[in-house]
PDB file of C-alpha atoms in Angstrom:
ATOM      1  CA  MET A  73      57.443  28.646 109.599  1.00 47.00           C
ATOM      2  CA  ASN A  74      54.159  29.363 110.744  1.00 50.00           C
ATOM      3  CA  ILE A  75      50.111  29.809 109.620  1.00 45.00           C
ATOM      4  CA  ALA A  76      50.662  33.346 109.421  1.00 40.00           C
ATOM      5  CA  THR A  77      54.339  33.729 107.911  1.00 40.00           C
ATOM      6  CA  THR A  78      53.210  30.982 105.476  1.00 43.00           C
ATOM      7  CA  ARG A  79      49.526  32.951 104.171  1.00 43.00           C
ATOM      8  CA  GLY A  80      51.989  36.085 104.312  1.00 46.00           C
ATOM      9  CA  THR A  81      53.920  34.707 101.773  1.00 48.00           C
ATOM     10  CA  THR A  82      51.698  33.741 100.166  1.00 52.00           C
ATOM     11  CA  SER A  83      49.924  36.816  99.618  1.00 53.00           C
ATOM     12  CA  ARG A  84      52.838  39.025  98.610  1.00 61.00           C
ATOM     13  CA  ALA A  85      53.514  35.820  96.024  1.00 66.00           C
ATOM     14  CA  MET A  86      49.698  36.433  94.181  1.00 71.00           C
ATOM     15  CA  SER A  87      49.677  40.799  94.288  1.00 77.00           C
ATOM     16  CA  LEU A  88      48.278  41.606  91.503  1.00 77.00           C
ATOM     17  CA  PRO A  89      52.530  43.245  90.574  1.00 77.00           C
ATOM     18  CA  ASN A  90      53.627  39.457  90.864  1.00 79.00           C
ATOM     19  CA  LEU A  91      50.752  38.278  88.966  1.00 83.00           C
ATOM     20  CA  LEU A  92      51.526  40.468  86.387  1.00 84.00           C
ATOM     21  CA  THR A  93      54.958  39.224  86.430  1.00 86.00           C
ATOM     22  CA  TYR A  94      53.000  35.800  85.802  1.00 89.00           C
ATOM     23  CA  GLY A  95      52.046  36.932  82.302  1.00 89.00           C
ATOM     24  CA  ARG A  96      54.634  38.009  81.125  1.00 91.00           C
ATOM     25  CA  ILE A  97      56.429  34.334  81.905  1.00 92.00           C
ATOM     26  CA  ALA A  98      53.207  32.980  80.450  1.00 93.00           C
ATOM     27  CA  ALA A  99      52.969  35.180  76.909  1.00 94.00           C
ATOM     28  CA  ILE A 100      56.707  33.777  76.038  1.00 94.00           C
ATOM     29  CA  PRO A 101      55.788  30.355  74.418  1.00 95.00           C
ATOM     30  CA  VAL A 102      52.637  31.909  73.218  1.00 96.00           C
ATOM     31  CA  VAL A 103      54.856  34.647  71.389  1.00 96.00           C
ATOM     32  CA  VAL A 104      57.029  32.842  70.580  1.00 95.00           C
ATOM     33  CA  GLY A 105      54.589  29.647  68.742  1.00 96.00           C
ATOM     34  CA  CYS A 106      52.892  32.109  66.652  1.00 96.00           C
ATOM     35  CA  ILE A 107      55.913  33.320  64.648  1.00 96.00           C
ATOM     36  CA  TYR A 108      57.431  29.839  64.402  1.00 95.00           C
ATOM     37  CA  ALA A 109      54.005  28.984  63.583  1.00 95.00           C
ATOM     38  CA  GLN A 110      54.493  31.977  60.921  1.00 94.00           C
ATOM     39  CA  SER A 111      58.141  31.451  59.676  1.00 92.00           C
ATOM     40  CA  ILE A 112      58.756  28.257  60.116  1.00 89.00           C
ATOM     41  CA  LEU A 113      54.940  26.472  59.279  1.00 91.00           C
ATOM     42  CA  ASP A 114      54.063  28.778  56.686  1.00 90.00           C
ATOM     43  CA  GLN A 115      51.237  30.088  58.147  1.00 93.00           C
ATOM     44  CA  PRO A 116      48.874  33.621  57.579  1.00 93.00           C
ATOM     45  CA  LEU A 117      50.745  36.265  58.212  1.00 93.00           C
ATOM     46  CA  TRP A 118      47.548  37.781  61.082  1.00 95.00           C
ATOM     47  CA  LEU A 119      50.062  35.028  62.820  1.00 95.00           C
ATOM     48  CA  ARG A 120      52.556  38.253  63.426  1.00 97.00           C
ATOM     49  CA  TRP A 121      49.983  40.784  64.602  1.00 97.00           C
ATOM     50  CA  VAL A 122      48.820  38.057  66.901  1.00 96.00           C
ATOM     51  CA  ALA A 123      52.488  37.708  68.374  1.00 97.00           C
ATOM     52  CA  VAL A 124      52.797  41.056  68.458  1.00 97.00           C
ATOM     53  CA  ALA A 125      49.898  42.239  70.743  1.00 96.00           C
ATOM     54  CA  LEU A 126      50.680  40.239  73.145  1.00 96.00           C
ATOM     55  CA  PHE A 127      54.500  40.755  73.183  1.00 96.00           C
ATOM     56  CA  ILE A 128      52.978  44.664  74.279  1.00 94.00           C
ATOM     57  CA  ALA A 129      50.887  43.391  76.427  1.00 93.00           C
ATOM     58  CA  ALA A 130      53.472  41.854  78.325  1.00 92.00           C
ATOM     59  CA  ALA A 131      55.843  44.597  77.808  1.00 89.00           C
ATOM     60  CA  VAL A 132      53.491  46.909  79.382  1.00 90.00           C
ATOM     61  CA  THR A 133      52.981  44.832  82.152  1.00 86.00           C
ATOM     62  CA  ASP A 134      56.784  45.956  83.007  1.00 80.00           C
ATOM     63  CA  TYR A 135      55.853  49.267  83.416  1.00 80.00           C
ATOM     64  CA  LEU A 136      52.788  48.706  85.172  1.00 79.00           C
ATOM     65  CA  ASP A 137      54.137  45.299  88.301  1.00 75.00           C
ATOM     66  CA  GLY A 138      56.692  48.020  89.568  1.00 71.00           C
ATOM     67  CA  TYR A 139      54.808  51.274  89.469  1.00 69.00           C
ATOM     68  CA  TYR A 140      51.461  48.948  91.066  1.00 71.00           C
ATOM     69  CA  ALA A 141      54.302  47.650  93.997  1.00 70.00           C
ATOM     70  CA  ARG A 142      55.569  50.719  94.132  1.00 75.00           C
ATOM     71  CA  ILE A 143      52.250  52.756  95.047  1.00 80.00           C
ATOM     72  CA  TRP A 144      50.367  49.796  96.629  1.00 71.00           C
ATOM     73  CA  ASN A 145      53.444  48.715  98.703  1.00 75.00           C
ATOM     74  CA  GLN A 146      53.707  45.181  97.321  1.00 68.00           C
ATOM     75  CA  GLN A 147      56.685  45.726  96.646  1.00 70.00           C
ATOM     76  CA  SER A 148      58.627  42.255  97.979  1.00 70.00           C
ATOM     77  CA  ALA A 149      62.518  40.509  97.715  1.00 67.00           C
ATOM     78  CA  PHE A 150      59.857  37.677  95.235  1.00 66.00           C
ATOM     79  CA  GLY A 151      58.506  40.122  93.069  1.00 67.00           C
ATOM     80  CA  ARG A 152      62.640  42.153  92.429  1.00 72.00           C
ATOM     81  CA  MET A 153      64.056  38.267  91.739  1.00 74.00           C
ATOM     82  CA  LEU A 154      61.368  37.503  89.364  1.00 78.00           C
ATOM     83  CA  ASP A 155      60.625  40.477  87.522  1.00 80.00           C
ATOM     84  CA  PRO A 156      64.287  40.950  86.015  1.00 80.00           C
ATOM     85  CA  ILE A 157      64.757  36.518  84.935  1.00 85.00           C
ATOM     86  CA  ALA A 158      60.785  37.798  82.390  1.00 87.00           C
ATOM     87  CA  ASP A 159      62.695  40.653  80.965  1.00 87.00           C
ATOM     88  CA  LYS A 160      64.942  39.074  80.584  1.00 88.00           C
ATOM     89  CA  LEU A 161      63.088  36.209  79.400  1.00 91.00           C
ATOM     90  CA  LEU A 162      61.268  37.471  76.670  1.00 93.00           C
ATOM     91  CA  VAL A 163      64.587  39.238  75.213  1.00 93.00           C
ATOM     92  CA  ALA A 164      65.895  36.196  74.341  1.00 94.00           C
ATOM     93  CA  SER A 165      63.399  34.425  73.217  1.00 95.00           C
ATOM     94  CA  CYS A 166      62.795  36.554  70.337  1.00 95.00           C
ATOM     95  CA  LEU A 167      65.609  37.608  69.188  1.00 96.00           C
ATOM     96  CA  LEU A 168      66.376  33.509  68.987  1.00 95.00           C
ATOM     97  CA  MET A 169      62.824  33.212  67.640  1.00 95.00           C
ATOM     98  CA  LEU A 170      63.279  36.507  65.349  1.00 96.00           C
ATOM     99  CA  ALA A 171      67.305  34.868  64.408  1.00 95.00           C
ATOM    100  CA  ALA A 172      65.217  31.893  63.254  1.00 93.00           C
ATOM    101  CA  ASP A 173      62.744  33.587  61.411  1.00 92.00           C
ATOM    102  CA  GLY A 174      65.293  35.229  59.519  1.00 93.00           C
ATOM    103  CA  ILE A 175      64.602  38.394  59.804  1.00 94.00           C
ATOM    104  CA  ILE A 176      67.843  39.380  62.292  1.00 95.00           C
ATOM    105  CA  HIS A 177      70.310  38.302  59.486  1.00 93.00           C
ATOM    106  CA  GLY A 178      73.849  38.946  58.569  1.00 94.00           C
ATOM    107  CA  TRP A 179      75.561  42.044  59.945  1.00 94.00           C
ATOM    108  CA  SER A 180      72.573  42.108  62.817  1.00 94.00           C
ATOM    109  CA  LEU A 181      72.994  39.598  64.284  1.00 95.00           C
ATOM    110  CA  TRP A 182      76.075  41.347  66.166  1.00 96.00           C
ATOM    111  CA  ALA A 183      73.810  43.395  67.329  1.00 96.00           C
ATOM    112  CA  ALA A 184      71.274  40.189  69.212  1.00 95.00           C
ATOM    113  CA  ILE A 185      74.682  38.903  70.316  1.00 95.00           C
ATOM    114  CA  VAL A 186      75.616  41.857  72.593  1.00 94.00           C
ATOM    115  CA  ILE A 187      72.627  41.700  73.643  1.00 93.00           C
ATOM    116  CA  LEU A 188      72.191  38.522  75.039  1.00 93.00           C
ATOM    117  CA  CYS A 189      75.205  38.498  75.911  1.00 91.00           C
ATOM    118  CA  ARG A 190      75.334  41.231  78.289  1.00 87.00           C
ATOM    119  CA  GLU A 191      72.492  39.954  79.868  1.00 85.00           C
ATOM    120  CA  ILE A 192      74.377  36.831  80.652  1.00 86.00           C
ATOM    121  CA  LEU A 193      76.670  39.167  82.021  1.00 83.00           C
ATOM    122  CA  VAL A 194      74.695  41.236  84.136  1.00 80.00           C
ATOM    123  CA  SER A 195      72.805  37.847  85.426  1.00 79.00           C
ATOM    124  CA  GLY A 196      76.605  36.531  86.312  1.00 78.00           C
ATOM    125  CA  LEU A 197      77.834  39.524  88.098  1.00 77.00           C
ATOM    126  CA  ARG A 198      73.952  40.973  89.843  1.00 73.00           C
ATOM    127  CA  GLU A 199      74.636  36.539  91.178  1.00 73.00           C
ATOM    128  CA  TYR A 200      77.700  37.200  92.893  1.00 71.00           C
ATOM    129  CA  LEU A 201      77.956  40.820  94.046  1.00 70.00           C
ATOM    130  CA  ALA A 202      73.867  39.601  95.965  1.00 67.00           C
ATOM    131  CA  ALA A 203      76.906  37.027  97.672  1.00 67.00           C
ATOM    132  CA  LEU A 204      78.358  39.866  99.118  1.00 64.00           C
ATOM    133  CA  ARG A 205      74.896  41.801 100.138  1.00 68.00           C
ATOM    134  CA  VAL A 206      75.855  44.416  97.012  1.00 65.00           C
ATOM    135  CA  SER A 207      72.523  45.402  95.147  1.00 66.00           C
ATOM    136  CA  VAL A 208      73.398  47.016  91.352  1.00 64.00           C
ATOM    137  CA  PRO A 209      70.464  49.452  91.342  1.00 64.00           C
ATOM    138  CA  VAL A 210      68.590  49.829  87.822  1.00 68.00           C
ATOM    139  CA  THR A 211      70.727  52.667  86.364  1.00 71.00           C
ATOM    140  CA  LYS A 212      68.465  55.137  84.269  1.00 78.00           C
ATOM    141  CA  LEU A 213      69.838  54.146  80.486  1.00 80.00           C
ATOM    142  CA  ALA A 214      69.490  50.798  80.710  1.00 78.00           C
ATOM    143  CA  LYS A 215      65.867  51.023  81.629  1.00 80.00           C
ATOM    144  CA  TRP A 216      65.271  53.003  77.800  1.00 86.00           C
ATOM    145  CA  LYS A 217      67.784  50.756  76.517  1.00 86.00           C
ATOM    146  CA  THR A 218      64.990  48.345  77.392  1.00 86.00           C
ATOM    147  CA  THR A 219      62.356  50.646  76.356  1.00 89.00           C
ATOM    148  CA  VAL A 220      64.600  50.907  72.911  1.00 92.00           C
ATOM    149  CA  GLN A 221      64.898  46.676  73.033  1.00 93.00           C
ATOM    150  CA  LEU A 222      61.180  46.437  72.927  1.00 93.00           C
ATOM    151  CA  VAL A 223      59.953  49.040  71.004  1.00 95.00           C
ATOM    152  CA  ALA A 224      63.024  46.432  68.106  1.00 96.00           C
ATOM    153  CA  ILE A 225      61.705  44.172  69.243  1.00 96.00           C
ATOM    154  CA  GLY A 226      58.133  44.553  68.339  1.00 96.00           C
ATOM    155  CA  PHE A 227      59.348  45.830  65.077  1.00 97.00           C
ATOM    156  CA  LEU A 228      60.227  42.940  64.083  1.00 97.00           C
ATOM    157  CA  LEU A 229      57.799  40.660  65.333  1.00 96.00           C
ATOM    158  CA  ALA A 230      55.567  42.546  62.679  1.00 96.00           C
ATOM    159  CA  GLY A 231      58.217  41.604  59.976  1.00 93.00           C
ATOM    160  CA  PRO A 232      56.034  41.128  56.425  1.00 93.00           C
ATOM    161  CA  ALA A 233      53.225  41.390  58.472  1.00 94.00           C
ATOM    162  CA  GLY A 234      54.330  45.203  59.201  1.00 94.00           C
ATOM    163  CA  ASP A 235      55.576  45.603  55.558  1.00 95.00           C
ATOM    164  CA  GLU A 236      52.464  45.406  53.803  1.00 93.00           C
ATOM    165  CA  VAL A 237      51.486  48.505  55.954  1.00 93.00           C
ATOM    166  CA  VAL A 238      54.297  50.220  55.638  1.00 92.00           C
ATOM    167  CA  PRO A 239      57.710  49.035  54.210  1.00 92.00           C
ATOM    168  CA  VAL A 240      59.691  50.138  56.569  1.00 94.00           C
ATOM    169  CA  VAL A 241      59.422  48.407  59.936  1.00 95.00           C
ATOM    170  CA  SER A 242      60.808  45.835  59.435  1.00 95.00           C
ATOM    171  CA  MET A 243      64.342  48.102  58.494  1.00 96.00           C
ATOM    172  CA  MET A 244      63.318  50.494  61.223  1.00 96.00           C
ATOM    173  CA  GLY A 245      62.716  47.122  63.415  1.00 96.00           C
ATOM    174  CA  LEU A 246      66.426  46.768  63.268  1.00 96.00           C
ATOM    175  CA  VAL A 247      68.629  49.869  63.402  1.00 96.00           C
ATOM    176  CA  LEU A 248      66.362  50.121  66.669  1.00 96.00           C
ATOM    177  CA  LEU A 249      67.844  46.803  67.467  1.00 96.00           C
ATOM    178  CA  TRP A 250      71.619  48.387  66.950  1.00 96.00           C
ATOM    179  CA  ALA A 251      70.944  52.047  68.361  1.00 95.00           C
ATOM    180  CA  SER A 252      69.798  49.130  71.872  1.00 93.00           C
ATOM    181  CA  ALA A 253      72.771  47.868  70.970  1.00 94.00           C
ATOM    182  CA  ILE A 254      74.774  50.291  71.010  1.00 92.00           C
ATOM    183  CA  VAL A 255      72.921  51.744  75.185  1.00 91.00           C
ATOM    184  CA  THR A 256      74.001  47.922  76.008  1.00 89.00           C
ATOM    185  CA  ILE A 257      77.297  47.566  75.187  1.00 88.00           C
ATOM    186  CA  TYR A 258      77.764  51.504  77.871  1.00 85.00           C
ATOM    187  CA  THR A 259      75.035  49.809  80.744  1.00 82.00           C
ATOM    188  CA  GLY A 260      76.937  46.876  80.663  1.00 80.00           C
ATOM    189  CA  TYR A 261      80.628  48.216  80.845  1.00 79.00           C
ATOM    190  CA  ASP A 262      78.662  50.927  83.762  1.00 73.00           C
ATOM    191  CA  TYR A 263      77.385  47.528  85.093  1.00 74.00           C
ATOM    192  CA  PHE A 264      81.112  45.427  84.980  1.00 76.00           C
ATOM    193  CA  ARG A 265      82.821  48.597  86.562  1.00 76.00           C
ATOM    194  CA  ALA A 266      80.906  48.709  89.647  1.00 70.00           C
ATOM    195  CA  GLY A 267      80.879  44.648  89.719  1.00 71.00           C
ATOM    196  CA  ILE A 268      84.530  45.214  89.592  1.00 74.00           C
ATOM    197  CA  HIS A 269      85.308  47.671  91.702  1.00 71.00           C
ATOM    198  CA  HIS A 270      84.060  45.327  94.547  1.00 68.00           C
ATOM    199  CA  LEU A 271      85.284  42.544  93.992  1.00 68.00           C
ATOM    200  CA  ILE A 272      88.398  44.264  94.039  1.00 71.00           C
ATOM    201  CA  LYS A 273      87.181  45.965  97.306  1.00 68.00           C
ATOM    202  CA  GLU A 274      86.285  42.016  98.216  1.00 64.00           C
ATOM    203  CA  ASP A 275      90.268  40.652  97.712  1.00 61.00           C
ATOM    204  CA  GLU A 276      91.877  43.256  99.823  1.00 63.00           C
ATOM    205  CA  GLY A 277      89.769  42.824 102.402  1.00 59.00           C
TER     206      GLY A 277
END
C-alpha cells in the first residue's frame, strides 16, 4: 500500500460521519454506567436524565452520520460496516441494562429477547451473504422499526425519573418496546426470506 492510499484510507476513517459513529459507540459505556450507578448502586435519579440525554445524542448521530456521508460524498466501506454495529451495540447494551435494572421485566422481557435474537439473526445472515457478494438493503420499515426502538429505549431509560414528571413514561416505553418487537418479527422474517432465497440459489448453482 502506497502513502497516498494509506492517507486516503485514514482520511475516510476520520471523516465526520465516521467520527459521529465513534461517538455513538463511546456513549454506550457512559449511558450504561449512569443507569447502573442509579439503579444498582442506588445513586440519585438525575443520573437517568444524563443517560437519556446521552442516548438521545447518540441516536441523533445515527441519522446524521448517514446524512452527512451522502451529501458530502463520504460514504465508505468502513462506515457501512461500522454504522449498523454501533446501532446494535447501543440497543443491546441498553436492553440488557434495563433488564438488570428491572424496568424491563415479566412478559416485557420477551419483547427484548425478540429484538436481540432478530439482531443476531440478521447480522449472521448479512455476514454469510456478504461472502457471496450479495447485498441486503435496509428497508424503510426496518428504519421505522429502529426509530420506534430507540424512542422506546429513551422512555425506559428515563424510567422512575420520567414517571415523577409524567406517571406513564415507563408504561409508554414498554408499549413502544412491544410495538418495536412486533415490527422486528416482520422485518426479521423479510430478511430471512431474502437470505433463504439466495441460499437456495447458491445450493442449486
